[in-house]
Coordinates of C-alpha atoms in Angstrom, one line a residue:
Chain A
X21 CA 4.4 48.7 -3.7
X22 CA 6.3 50.4 -6.5
X23 CA 6.7 48.4 -9.6
X24 CA 10.1 48.4 -11.2
X25 CA 10.1 49.3 -14.9
X26 CA 12.6 47.6 -17.3
X27 CA 14.1 51.0 -18.3
X28 CA 14.5 52.2 -14.7
X29 CA 11.8 54.8 -14.7
X30 CA 9.5 55.5 -11.8
X31 CA 5.7 55.0 -12.6
X32 CA 5.1 58.7 -13.0
X33 CA 8.2 59.4 -15.1
X34 CA 7.9 60.3 -18.8
X35 CA 10.5 59.2 -21.3
X36 CA 12.9 61.9 -22.5
X37 CA 11.2 64.4 -24.8
X38 CA 12.8 65.8 -27.9
X39 CA 11.0 68.3 -30.1
X40 CA 12.5 70.2 -33.1
X41 CA 10.6 72.5 -35.4
X42 CA 11.1 73.8 -39.0
X43 CA 13.0 70.8 -40.2
X44 CA 11.2 70.5 -43.6
X45 CA 11.7 73.4 -46.1
X46 CA 8.7 72.9 -48.4
X47 CA 6.1 72.6 -45.6
X48 CA 4.6 75.7 -44.0
X49 CA 5.2 74.2 -40.6
X50 CA 6.9 71.0 -39.5
X51 CA 7.9 69.4 -36.2
X52 CA 9.5 66.2 -35.1
X53 CA 8.5 64.9 -31.7
X54 CA 10.2 62.0 -29.9
X55 CA 9.3 60.4 -26.6
X56 CA 12.0 57.9 -25.9
X57 CA 12.2 55.7 -29.0
X58 CA 8.7 56.6 -30.3
X59 CA 9.2 59.3 -32.9
X60 CA 6.7 61.1 -35.2
X61 CA 7.3 63.7 -37.9
X62 CA 4.4 66.1 -38.7
X63 CA 4.1 68.6 -41.5
X64 CA 1.5 71.3 -42.1
X65 CA 0.5 72.8 -45.4
X66 CA -2.0 75.6 -45.7
X67 CA -4.3 77.3 -45.3
X68 CA -4.9 76.5 -49.0
X69 CA -7.8 77.8 -51.0
X70 CA -10.8 75.5 -51.4
X71 CA -12.7 73.0 -49.4
X72 CA -13.5 69.3 -50.0
X73 CA -17.0 68.5 -51.1
X74 CA -18.1 67.0 -47.8
X75 CA -16.7 69.8 -45.6
X76 CA -18.3 73.0 -44.5
X77 CA -17.0 76.0 -46.6
X78 CA -17.9 78.5 -43.9
X79 CA -15.1 77.3 -41.7
X80 CA -11.5 76.3 -42.2
X81 CA -11.3 72.5 -42.6
X82 CA -8.5 70.3 -41.5
X83 CA -7.3 67.2 -43.3
X84 CA -5.1 64.7 -41.6
X85 CA -3.1 62.1 -43.4
X86 CA -1.5 59.4 -41.3
X87 CA 1.4 57.5 -42.8
X88 CA 2.6 54.4 -40.9
X89 CA 6.2 53.4 -40.9
X90 CA 5.5 50.3 -43.1
X91 CA 2.6 48.9 -44.9
X92 CA -0.7 50.2 -46.1
X93 CA -3.3 52.4 -44.3
X94 CA -5.7 50.1 -42.5
X95 CA -8.5 50.6 -39.9
X96 CA -6.1 51.5 -37.2
X97 CA -4.7 54.4 -39.2
X98 CA -8.1 55.5 -40.3
X99 CA -9.2 55.7 -36.7
X100 CA -6.0 57.6 -35.7
X101 CA -6.7 60.1 -38.6
X102 CA -10.2 60.7 -37.3
X103 CA -9.1 61.2 -33.7
X104 CA -6.4 63.5 -34.8
X105 CA -8.7 65.5 -37.1
X106 CA -11.3 66.0 -34.4
X107 CA -8.7 67.0 -31.8
X108 CA -7.0 69.5 -34.1
X109 CA -10.4 70.9 -35.1
X110 CA -11.2 71.6 -31.5
X111 CA -8.0 73.6 -30.9
X112 CA -8.0 75.6 -34.1
X113 CA -9.9 78.9 -34.6
X114 CA -11.7 77.8 -37.7
X115 CA -13.7 81.0 -38.4
X116 CA -10.6 83.1 -39.4
X117 CA -9.9 81.4 -42.8
X118 CA -13.2 80.2 -44.2
X119 CA -13.3 78.1 -47.4
X120 CA -9.7 76.9 -46.8
X121 CA -8.1 73.5 -46.1
X122 CA -5.1 72.9 -43.9
X123 CA -3.4 69.5 -44.4
X124 CA -1.5 67.8 -41.6
X125 CA 0.6 64.9 -42.6
X126 CA 1.8 62.7 -39.8
X127 CA 4.6 60.3 -40.6
X128 CA 5.5 57.6 -38.0
X129 CA 9.2 57.2 -37.8
X130 CA 9.3 54.7 -35.0
X131 CA 6.7 53.2 -32.7
X132 CA 7.8 52.1 -29.3
X133 CA 4.5 52.6 -27.5
X134 CA 2.3 55.6 -26.8
X135 CA 2.2 56.5 -30.5
X136 CA -1.1 58.4 -30.6
X137 CA -0.1 61.0 -27.9
X138 CA 3.3 61.5 -29.6
X139 CA 1.5 62.2 -32.9
X140 CA -0.9 64.7 -31.3
X141 CA 2.0 66.5 -29.7
X142 CA 3.9 66.6 -32.9
X143 CA 0.9 67.9 -34.9
X144 CA 0.3 70.7 -32.4
X145 CA 4.0 71.8 -32.6
X146 CA 3.8 71.7 -36.4
X147 CA 0.6 73.9 -36.3
X148 CA 2.4 76.4 -34.1
X149 CA 5.3 76.4 -36.5
X150 CA 3.0 77.0 -39.4
X151 CA 1.3 80.0 -37.7
X152 CA -2.2 78.5 -37.8
X153 CA -4.4 80.4 -35.3
X154 CA -5.1 78.2 -32.3
X155 CA -7.2 78.7 -29.2
X156 CA -4.7 76.8 -27.1
X157 CA -2.3 73.9 -27.5
X158 CA -3.2 70.3 -26.7
X159 CA -0.9 68.1 -24.7
X160 CA -1.3 64.3 -25.0
X161 CA -0.3 61.6 -22.5
X162 CA -0.7 57.8 -22.3
X163 CA -1.5 56.2 -18.9
X164 CA -1.7 52.4 -18.4
X165 CA -3.1 50.2 -15.7
X166 CA -1.4 47.0 -14.6
X167 CA -3.2 43.9 -13.4
X168 CA -2.4 44.9 -9.8
X169 CA -4.0 48.3 -10.3
X170 CA -0.8 50.4 -10.5
X171 CA -0.8 53.3 -12.9
X172 CA 2.2 53.8 -15.2
X173 CA 2.7 56.8 -17.4
X174 CA 4.1 56.8 -21.0
X175 CA 4.5 53.0 -21.5
X176 CA 6.9 51.5 -24.0
X177 CA 5.8 48.9 -26.5
X178 CA 6.9 46.0 -24.2
X179 CA 5.1 47.5 -21.3
X180 CA 1.9 48.0 -23.4
X181 CA 1.7 44.3 -24.1
X182 CA 1.7 43.4 -20.4
X183 CA -0.8 46.0 -19.3
X184 CA -4.4 45.3 -18.5
X185 CA -5.6 48.6 -20.0
X186 CA -4.4 51.9 -21.2
X187 CA -5.8 55.4 -21.8
X188 CA -4.7 58.1 -24.2
X189 CA -5.7 61.5 -22.8
X190 CA -5.5 64.9 -24.4
X191 CA -5.8 68.1 -22.2
X192 CA -5.6 71.8 -23.1
X193 CA -2.2 73.5 -22.4
X194 CA -2.1 75.3 -19.1
X195 CA -2.4 79.0 -19.5
X196 CA 0.1 81.5 -18.2
X197 CA -1.6 84.9 -18.4
X198 CA -1.9 88.3 -16.8
X199 CA -5.7 87.9 -16.9
X200 CA -7.5 87.7 -13.5
X201 CA -7.6 84.3 -11.9
X202 CA -11.3 83.7 -12.3
X203 CA -11.3 83.8 -16.1
X204 CA -9.2 80.6 -16.3
X205 CA -11.8 78.6 -14.4
X206 CA -14.6 76.6 -16.0
X207 CA -17.0 76.2 -13.2
X208 CA -15.1 74.7 -10.3
X209 CA -12.2 73.3 -12.2
X210 CA -9.4 75.0 -14.1
X211 CA -9.6 74.8 -17.9
X212 CA -6.5 72.6 -18.1
X213 CA -8.4 69.8 -16.3
X214 CA -11.0 69.4 -19.1
X215 CA -10.6 66.4 -21.3
X216 CA -10.4 67.1 -25.0
X217 CA -9.8 63.5 -26.1
X218 CA -10.0 60.2 -24.3
X219 CA -9.4 56.8 -26.0
X220 CA -9.2 53.7 -23.8
X221 CA -8.2 50.1 -24.5
X222 CA -8.8 47.2 -22.3
X223 CA -11.2 46.9 -19.3
X224 CA -10.7 48.7 -16.0
X225 CA -12.9 50.0 -13.2
X226 CA -14.3 53.5 -13.2
X227 CA -12.1 54.4 -10.2
X228 CA -9.0 53.3 -12.1
X229 CA -10.1 55.6 -14.9
X230 CA -10.5 58.6 -12.5
X231 CA -7.1 57.8 -11.0
X232 CA -5.5 57.8 -14.4
X233 CA -7.2 61.2 -15.0
X234 CA -5.4 62.7 -12.0
X235 CA -2.1 61.3 -13.0
X236 CA -2.6 62.4 -16.6
X237 CA -3.4 65.9 -15.5
X238 CA -0.2 66.1 -13.4
X239 CA 1.9 64.8 -16.3
X240 CA 0.3 67.2 -18.8
X241 CA 1.3 70.1 -16.6
X242 CA 4.9 69.0 -17.0
X243 CA 4.4 68.5 -20.8
X244 CA 2.9 72.0 -21.0
X245 CA 6.0 73.5 -19.4
X246 CA 8.2 71.6 -21.9
X247 CA 6.2 72.8 -24.9
X248 CA 6.2 76.4 -23.7
X249 CA 10.0 76.4 -23.0
X250 CA 10.6 74.9 -26.5
X251 CA 8.6 77.6 -28.3
X252 CA 10.2 80.4 -26.2
X253 CA 13.7 79.1 -27.1
X254 CA 12.8 79.1 -30.8
X255 CA 11.3 82.6 -30.8
X256 CA 14.2 83.9 -28.8
X257 CA 16.8 82.5 -31.3
X258 CA 14.8 83.8 -34.3
X259 CA 14.6 87.3 -32.7
X260 CA 18.4 87.3 -32.2
X261 CA 18.9 86.1 -35.8
X262 CA 16.7 89.0 -37.1
X263 CA 18.6 91.5 -35.0
Chain B
X2 CA -63.3 81.4 -41.3
X3 CA -62.1 77.8 -41.5
X4 CA -59.9 78.5 -44.5
X5 CA -58.2 81.4 -42.8
X6 CA -57.5 79.3 -39.7
X7 CA -56.0 76.6 -41.9
X8 CA -53.7 79.0 -43.7
X9 CA -52.7 80.5 -40.4
X10 CA -51.7 77.1 -38.9
X11 CA -49.8 76.3 -42.1
X12 CA -47.9 79.6 -42.0
X13 CA -46.9 79.1 -38.3
X14 CA -45.7 75.6 -39.1
X15 CA -43.6 76.9 -42.0
X16 CA -42.1 79.5 -39.7
X17 CA -41.0 76.8 -37.2
X18 CA -39.5 74.8 -40.0
X19 CA -37.7 77.8 -41.4
X20 CA -36.3 78.6 -38.0
X21 CA -35.1 75.1 -37.6
X22 CA -33.3 75.0 -40.9
X23 CA -31.8 78.5 -40.7
X24 CA -30.8 78.5 -37.1
X25 CA -30.5 74.9 -36.0
X26 CA -28.2 75.5 -33.0
X27 CA -30.5 78.2 -31.6
X28 CA -33.6 76.0 -32.3
X29 CA -32.0 73.2 -30.2
X30 CA -30.9 75.5 -27.5
X31 CA -34.4 76.8 -27.1
X32 CA -35.5 73.3 -26.4
X33 CA -32.5 72.5 -24.1
X34 CA -33.4 75.5 -21.9
X35 CA -36.7 73.7 -21.3
X36 CA -34.9 70.4 -20.6
X37 CA -36.5 68.7 -23.6
X38 CA -35.5 67.8 -27.1
X39 CA -37.3 68.5 -30.4
X40 CA -38.5 64.9 -30.6
X41 CA -40.0 65.2 -27.1
X42 CA -37.5 63.1 -25.2
X43 CA -36.0 64.3 -21.9
X44 CA -32.2 64.9 -22.0
X45 CA -31.1 61.6 -20.4
X46 CA -33.4 59.2 -22.1
X47 CA -32.5 56.9 -25.0
X48 CA -34.8 56.1 -27.9
X49 CA -37.1 53.1 -28.1
X50 CA -34.9 50.0 -28.5
X51 CA -35.9 46.6 -30.1
X52 CA -33.9 43.5 -30.6
X53 CA -34.9 40.7 -33.0
X54 CA -32.9 37.5 -33.0
X55 CA -32.6 35.0 -35.9
X56 CA -33.3 37.5 -38.7
X57 CA -31.1 35.7 -41.2
X58 CA -31.9 32.0 -41.5
X59 CA -28.8 31.1 -43.5
X60 CA -26.4 32.5 -40.9
X61 CA -25.1 30.7 -37.8
X62 CA -26.3 33.7 -35.7
X63 CA -28.0 36.9 -36.5
X64 CA -29.8 39.9 -35.0
X65 CA -31.7 42.9 -36.1
X66 CA -31.5 45.9 -33.7
X67 CA -33.4 49.2 -33.9
X68 CA -32.7 52.2 -31.7
X69 CA -35.3 54.8 -32.8
X70 CA -34.7 54.9 -36.5
X71 CA -31.2 53.6 -36.4
X72 CA -31.2 50.0 -37.7
X73 CA -28.4 47.5 -37.6
X74 CA -28.4 43.9 -39.1
X75 CA -25.7 41.5 -38.0
X76 CA -25.0 38.1 -39.4
X77 CA -22.3 35.6 -38.2
X78 CA -20.7 32.9 -40.3
X79 CA -18.5 30.2 -38.8
X80 CA -15.7 28.4 -40.5
X81 CA -13.0 25.9 -39.6
X82 CA -9.5 27.3 -40.0
X83 CA -6.0 26.6 -39.0
X84 CA -5.1 28.7 -36.0
X85 CA -2.1 31.0 -36.1
X86 CA 1.3 30.0 -34.7
X87 CA 1.3 32.5 -31.9
X88 CA -1.9 31.2 -30.4
X89 CA -2.4 27.6 -31.6
X90 CA -5.2 26.8 -29.1
X91 CA -7.4 29.8 -30.0
X92 CA -10.0 30.6 -32.6
X93 CA -10.5 34.1 -33.9
X94 CA -13.2 36.7 -34.3
X95 CA -13.3 39.2 -37.1
X96 CA -15.8 42.1 -37.2
X97 CA -16.7 44.1 -40.3
X98 CA -19.0 47.1 -40.3
X99 CA -20.6 48.2 -43.5
X100 CA -22.5 51.4 -44.4
X101 CA -24.2 50.8 -47.7
X102 CA -25.5 53.8 -49.6
X103 CA -29.1 53.0 -48.5
X104 CA -28.4 54.1 -44.9
X105 CA -27.7 57.8 -45.3
X106 CA -27.7 60.6 -47.9
X107 CA -24.0 61.2 -47.3
X108 CA -22.8 57.7 -48.2
X109 CA -21.9 57.2 -51.9
X110 CA -21.5 53.9 -53.6
X111 CA -18.0 52.6 -54.2
X112 CA -15.7 54.2 -51.6
X113 CA -16.5 53.1 -48.1
X114 CA -17.9 55.8 -45.8
X115 CA -15.5 57.6 -43.5
X116 CA -17.2 56.3 -40.4
X117 CA -17.0 52.6 -41.4
X118 CA -13.4 51.7 -40.5
X119 CA -13.7 53.8 -37.3
X120 CA -16.7 52.0 -36.0
X121 CA -15.3 48.7 -37.2
X122 CA -12.1 49.3 -35.2
X123 CA -14.1 50.5 -32.1
X124 CA -16.2 47.4 -32.2
X125 CA -13.2 45.0 -32.5
X126 CA -11.5 46.8 -29.6
X127 CA -14.5 46.8 -27.4
X128 CA -15.3 43.1 -27.9
X129 CA -11.7 42.0 -27.4
X130 CA -11.2 44.3 -24.4
X131 CA -14.3 43.0 -22.6
X132 CA -13.1 39.4 -23.1
X133 CA -16.8 38.5 -23.7
X134 CA -15.8 35.4 -25.7
X135 CA -13.2 32.8 -24.6
X136 CA -11.3 32.2 -27.8
X137 CA -10.0 28.9 -26.5
X138 CA -13.6 27.6 -26.5
X139 CA -13.5 27.8 -30.3
X140 CA -10.5 25.4 -30.5
X141 CA -11.0 21.9 -31.8
X142 CA -7.8 20.5 -30.4
X143 CA -7.7 17.9 -27.6
X144 CA -10.5 15.6 -28.5
X145 CA -10.8 12.3 -26.7
X146 CA -10.2 10.0 -29.7
X147 CA -6.6 9.0 -30.3
X148 CA -6.7 9.7 -34.0
X149 CA -7.2 13.4 -33.3
X150 CA -3.7 13.8 -31.9
X151 CA -2.5 15.6 -35.1
X152 CA -5.7 17.6 -35.5
X153 CA -5.0 21.3 -35.8
X154 CA -8.2 23.3 -36.3
X155 CA -10.3 26.0 -34.7
X156 CA -13.4 27.9 -35.4
X157 CA -13.3 31.3 -36.9
X158 CA -16.2 33.7 -36.3
X159 CA -16.8 36.2 -39.1
X160 CA -19.3 38.9 -38.1
X161 CA -20.8 41.3 -40.7
X162 CA -22.8 44.3 -39.4
X163 CA -24.8 46.3 -41.9
X164 CA -26.2 49.7 -41.1
X165 CA -29.6 49.9 -42.8
X166 CA -30.6 53.3 -41.4
X167 CA -28.0 55.8 -39.9
X168 CA -29.9 58.1 -37.6
X169 CA -27.2 58.7 -34.9
X170 CA -25.5 56.6 -32.2
X171 CA -24.3 54.1 -34.8
X172 CA -21.7 52.6 -32.5
X173 CA -24.3 51.9 -29.8
X174 CA -26.7 50.1 -32.2
X175 CA -23.8 48.2 -33.8
X176 CA -22.5 47.0 -30.5
X177 CA -25.9 45.8 -29.3
X178 CA -26.5 44.1 -32.6
X179 CA -23.1 42.3 -32.4
X180 CA -23.7 41.2 -28.9
X181 CA -27.2 40.0 -29.6
X182 CA -26.0 38.0 -32.6
X183 CA -23.2 36.4 -30.6
X184 CA -25.8 35.4 -27.9
X185 CA -27.9 33.8 -30.7
X186 CA -24.9 32.0 -32.2
X187 CA -25.0 28.2 -32.5
X188 CA -21.6 26.5 -32.9
X189 CA -22.2 23.9 -35.7
X190 CA -21.3 20.2 -35.4
X191 CA -18.3 19.3 -37.6
X192 CA -16.7 16.1 -38.7
X193 CA -13.6 14.8 -40.4
X194 CA -14.3 13.2 -43.8
X195 CA -12.3 10.5 -45.5
X196 CA -9.9 13.0 -47.0
X197 CA -8.9 14.2 -43.6
X198 CA -10.6 17.6 -44.0
X199 CA -13.0 19.1 -41.5
X200 CA -16.5 19.6 -42.9
X201 CA -19.9 20.4 -41.5
X202 CA -21.9 17.4 -40.5
X203 CA -24.3 16.5 -43.3
X204 CA -25.2 12.9 -42.4
X205 CA -22.9 11.3 -45.0
X206 CA -21.1 8.1 -44.2
X207 CA -17.4 8.0 -43.4
X208 CA -17.6 11.1 -41.2
X209 CA -16.0 11.0 -37.8
X210 CA -17.5 13.6 -35.5
X211 CA -15.1 16.1 -33.9
X212 CA -17.6 17.8 -31.6
X213 CA -20.9 16.3 -30.7
X214 CA -23.7 18.6 -31.5
X215 CA -24.7 22.2 -31.9
X216 CA -24.2 24.3 -28.8
X217 CA -24.3 27.9 -27.7
X218 CA -21.3 30.1 -27.1
X219 CA -20.6 31.0 -23.5
X220 CA -20.6 34.7 -23.0
X221 CA -18.9 36.2 -20.0
X222 CA -19.4 39.9 -19.1
X223 CA -21.4 41.6 -21.9
X224 CA -20.5 45.1 -22.9
X225 CA -23.1 47.8 -23.6
X226 CA -22.6 51.4 -24.7
X227 CA -24.2 54.8 -24.5
X228 CA -23.2 57.8 -26.6
X229 CA -23.8 61.2 -25.0
X230 CA -23.4 64.7 -26.4
X231 CA -21.8 67.4 -24.3
X232 CA -23.0 70.9 -25.0
X233 CA -22.4 73.8 -22.6
X234 CA -23.8 72.4 -19.3
X235 CA -26.1 69.9 -20.9
X236 CA -25.6 66.1 -21.4
X237 CA -27.9 64.5 -24.1
X238 CA -28.1 60.8 -24.2
X239 CA -28.5 58.8 -27.4
X240 CA -28.3 61.6 -30.0
X241 CA -30.0 61.5 -33.4
X242 CA -28.0 62.2 -36.6
X243 CA -29.3 65.8 -36.6
X244 CA -28.2 66.4 -33.0
X245 CA -24.9 64.8 -33.8
X246 CA -24.2 67.1 -36.7
X247 CA -25.2 70.3 -34.9
X248 CA -23.5 69.7 -31.5
X249 CA -20.0 68.2 -32.1
X250 CA -18.8 66.8 -28.8
X251 CA -19.6 63.1 -28.4
X252 CA -18.6 60.8 -25.6
X253 CA -19.2 57.1 -25.9
X254 CA -18.9 55.0 -22.7
X255 CA -18.9 51.2 -22.7
X256 CA -19.6 49.4 -19.5
X257 CA -20.0 45.6 -19.1
X258 CA -22.5 43.8 -17.0
X259 CA -20.1 43.5 -14.1
X260 CA -19.5 47.2 -13.9
X261 CA -16.1 47.4 -15.5
X262 CA -15.3 50.3 -17.8
X263 CA -14.5 48.9 -21.2
X264 CA -14.1 52.1 -23.2
X265 CA -14.4 55.8 -22.7
X266 CA -14.2 57.3 -26.2
X267 CA -14.1 61.1 -26.7
X268 CA -12.4 62.0 -30.0
X269 CA -11.9 65.7 -29.6
X270 CA -14.8 68.1 -29.9
X271 CA -15.1 71.8 -28.8
X272 CA -16.5 71.1 -25.4
X273 CA -14.1 69.9 -22.6
X274 CA -15.3 67.0 -20.4
X275 CA -14.7 67.6 -16.8
X276 CA -14.8 65.0 -14.0
X277 CA -18.4 65.7 -13.0
X278 CA -19.6 65.3 -16.6
X279 CA -17.7 62.0 -16.9
X280 CA -19.3 60.7 -13.8
X281 CA -22.8 61.8 -14.9
X282 CA -22.2 60.0 -18.3
X283 CA -21.0 56.9 -16.5
X284 CA -24.2 57.0 -14.3
X285 CA -26.4 57.3 -17.4
X286 CA -24.6 54.4 -19.1
X287 CA -25.0 52.3 -16.0
X288 CA -28.8 52.7 -16.2
X289 CA -28.7 51.9 -19.9
X290 CA -26.7 48.7 -19.3
X291 CA -29.3 47.4 -17.0
X292 CA -32.1 48.3 -19.4
X293 CA -30.4 46.6 -22.4
X294 CA -29.5 43.5 -20.4
X295 CA -33.1 42.9 -19.6
X296 CA -34.1 43.4 -23.2
X297 CA -31.5 40.9 -24.4
X298 CA -32.4 38.4 -21.7
X299 CA -36.1 38.7 -22.6
X300 CA -35.4 38.1 -26.3
X301 CA -33.2 35.1 -25.6
X302 CA -35.9 33.6 -23.3
X303 CA -38.4 34.0 -26.1
X304 CA -36.0 32.2 -28.5
X305 CA -35.7 29.3 -26.0
X306 CA -39.4 29.0 -25.8
X307 CA -39.8 28.9 -29.6
X308 CA -37.1 26.2 -30.0

């Protein structure tokens, strides 16, 4: 029943995550995020005064620039930019700094599969590092479906080429709060179960998609824990440095 | 008496227009509370759809599709090319989506519109994911004649989609247009001339036929899409451009005629999509697929009768 993966992982296992913040001096916030061999560097500048002509000056606008490892920007990169921009817009509180623009530059360092979720995670960590006001974080995960219907999380490039279909999912970060229990629910489901972004490739049945949703939610809970721990470590070390 | 009534009607109409412009979100929410939209549609209903095949006579296949005011024109050109080394027995399919300045006030001449490459990429992904076309069918290798042993050629399908009027749900209209044009496509007869090159059959002497006659492309499962807006607890199918700009969470679902999910596309947006909303959208899309399939079949039948 269980499929063996070339790197020895179980189907539900993520590749090792590495996240470091404040690695660039000139940017207001920066983060490097690696999942296995896939690595993305994100930098945030802003909020800067002024808004582009096509944007709404009553809200803060977000500009995303995606830099591939090699070559020119094509349609793939344009689509990634649009997805990233929409996702980041939905987690930022844009009414606080009207008539400003925040630039997010995403540089792909290496692509070994699941590139878009890695970039979304890096961009969120960079926004936190820059002090941009956010409603919540976003955690991104990639699920793939084999021909036999097994669901595998966080595929590598080699695995992606053999898969029938795969899905990039983005969920809100789980909330740890002293608020009463009911306020974290949205109807009958907790807020962390809502889908912020979903991008699919390949054909699959609707049931397979719903199964991927369940696996993605479970994995995003683990990712949320990782992100929270990472930020706590950083703030603790900075507090000790100041003291 | 008549004059005062006329001015009264005019002033109330102006008030409605002013309310719509100043408070667009509240204007729409007032309609949503009554389960209706400003143009009179119920929430789950798509706009009037029409498909016209053969709009461009000089193209190998073409289609003009209107959904409400949104208009898409697709033309397909076929050429013979040398296949790539990775897949020597396959042809290729390239799709380009254009938004000329005529289609929308926000599109400027020169630089391509922001939405163009995104819709282009989505269309390419959708058609390749659905495996609607068998690319091996486009290959010209393996003819019966012995002199064709060294022949290395395949058809290349180049599809251009032009948006003539952008009034929301661009991807839906573009996909129907692309699919309709591919169903109208006739593969031309080609021959090898004396120089050993593949040319279209024109009746000249010295041409050896490679494939016999014009024929239609075989389409397997056909993908269709429906874009929905999620806003609070409402789901609006087939939004107009105004609705799209006011309510920002869009979900595009593509199903094919065998019920497979080809794409579920939700690029961010303030509203979160929960499982029940996803299932409702899939249900709406399923109905839409049946509807569009019957339109396309009807139009293809009409074309057969004409020929």
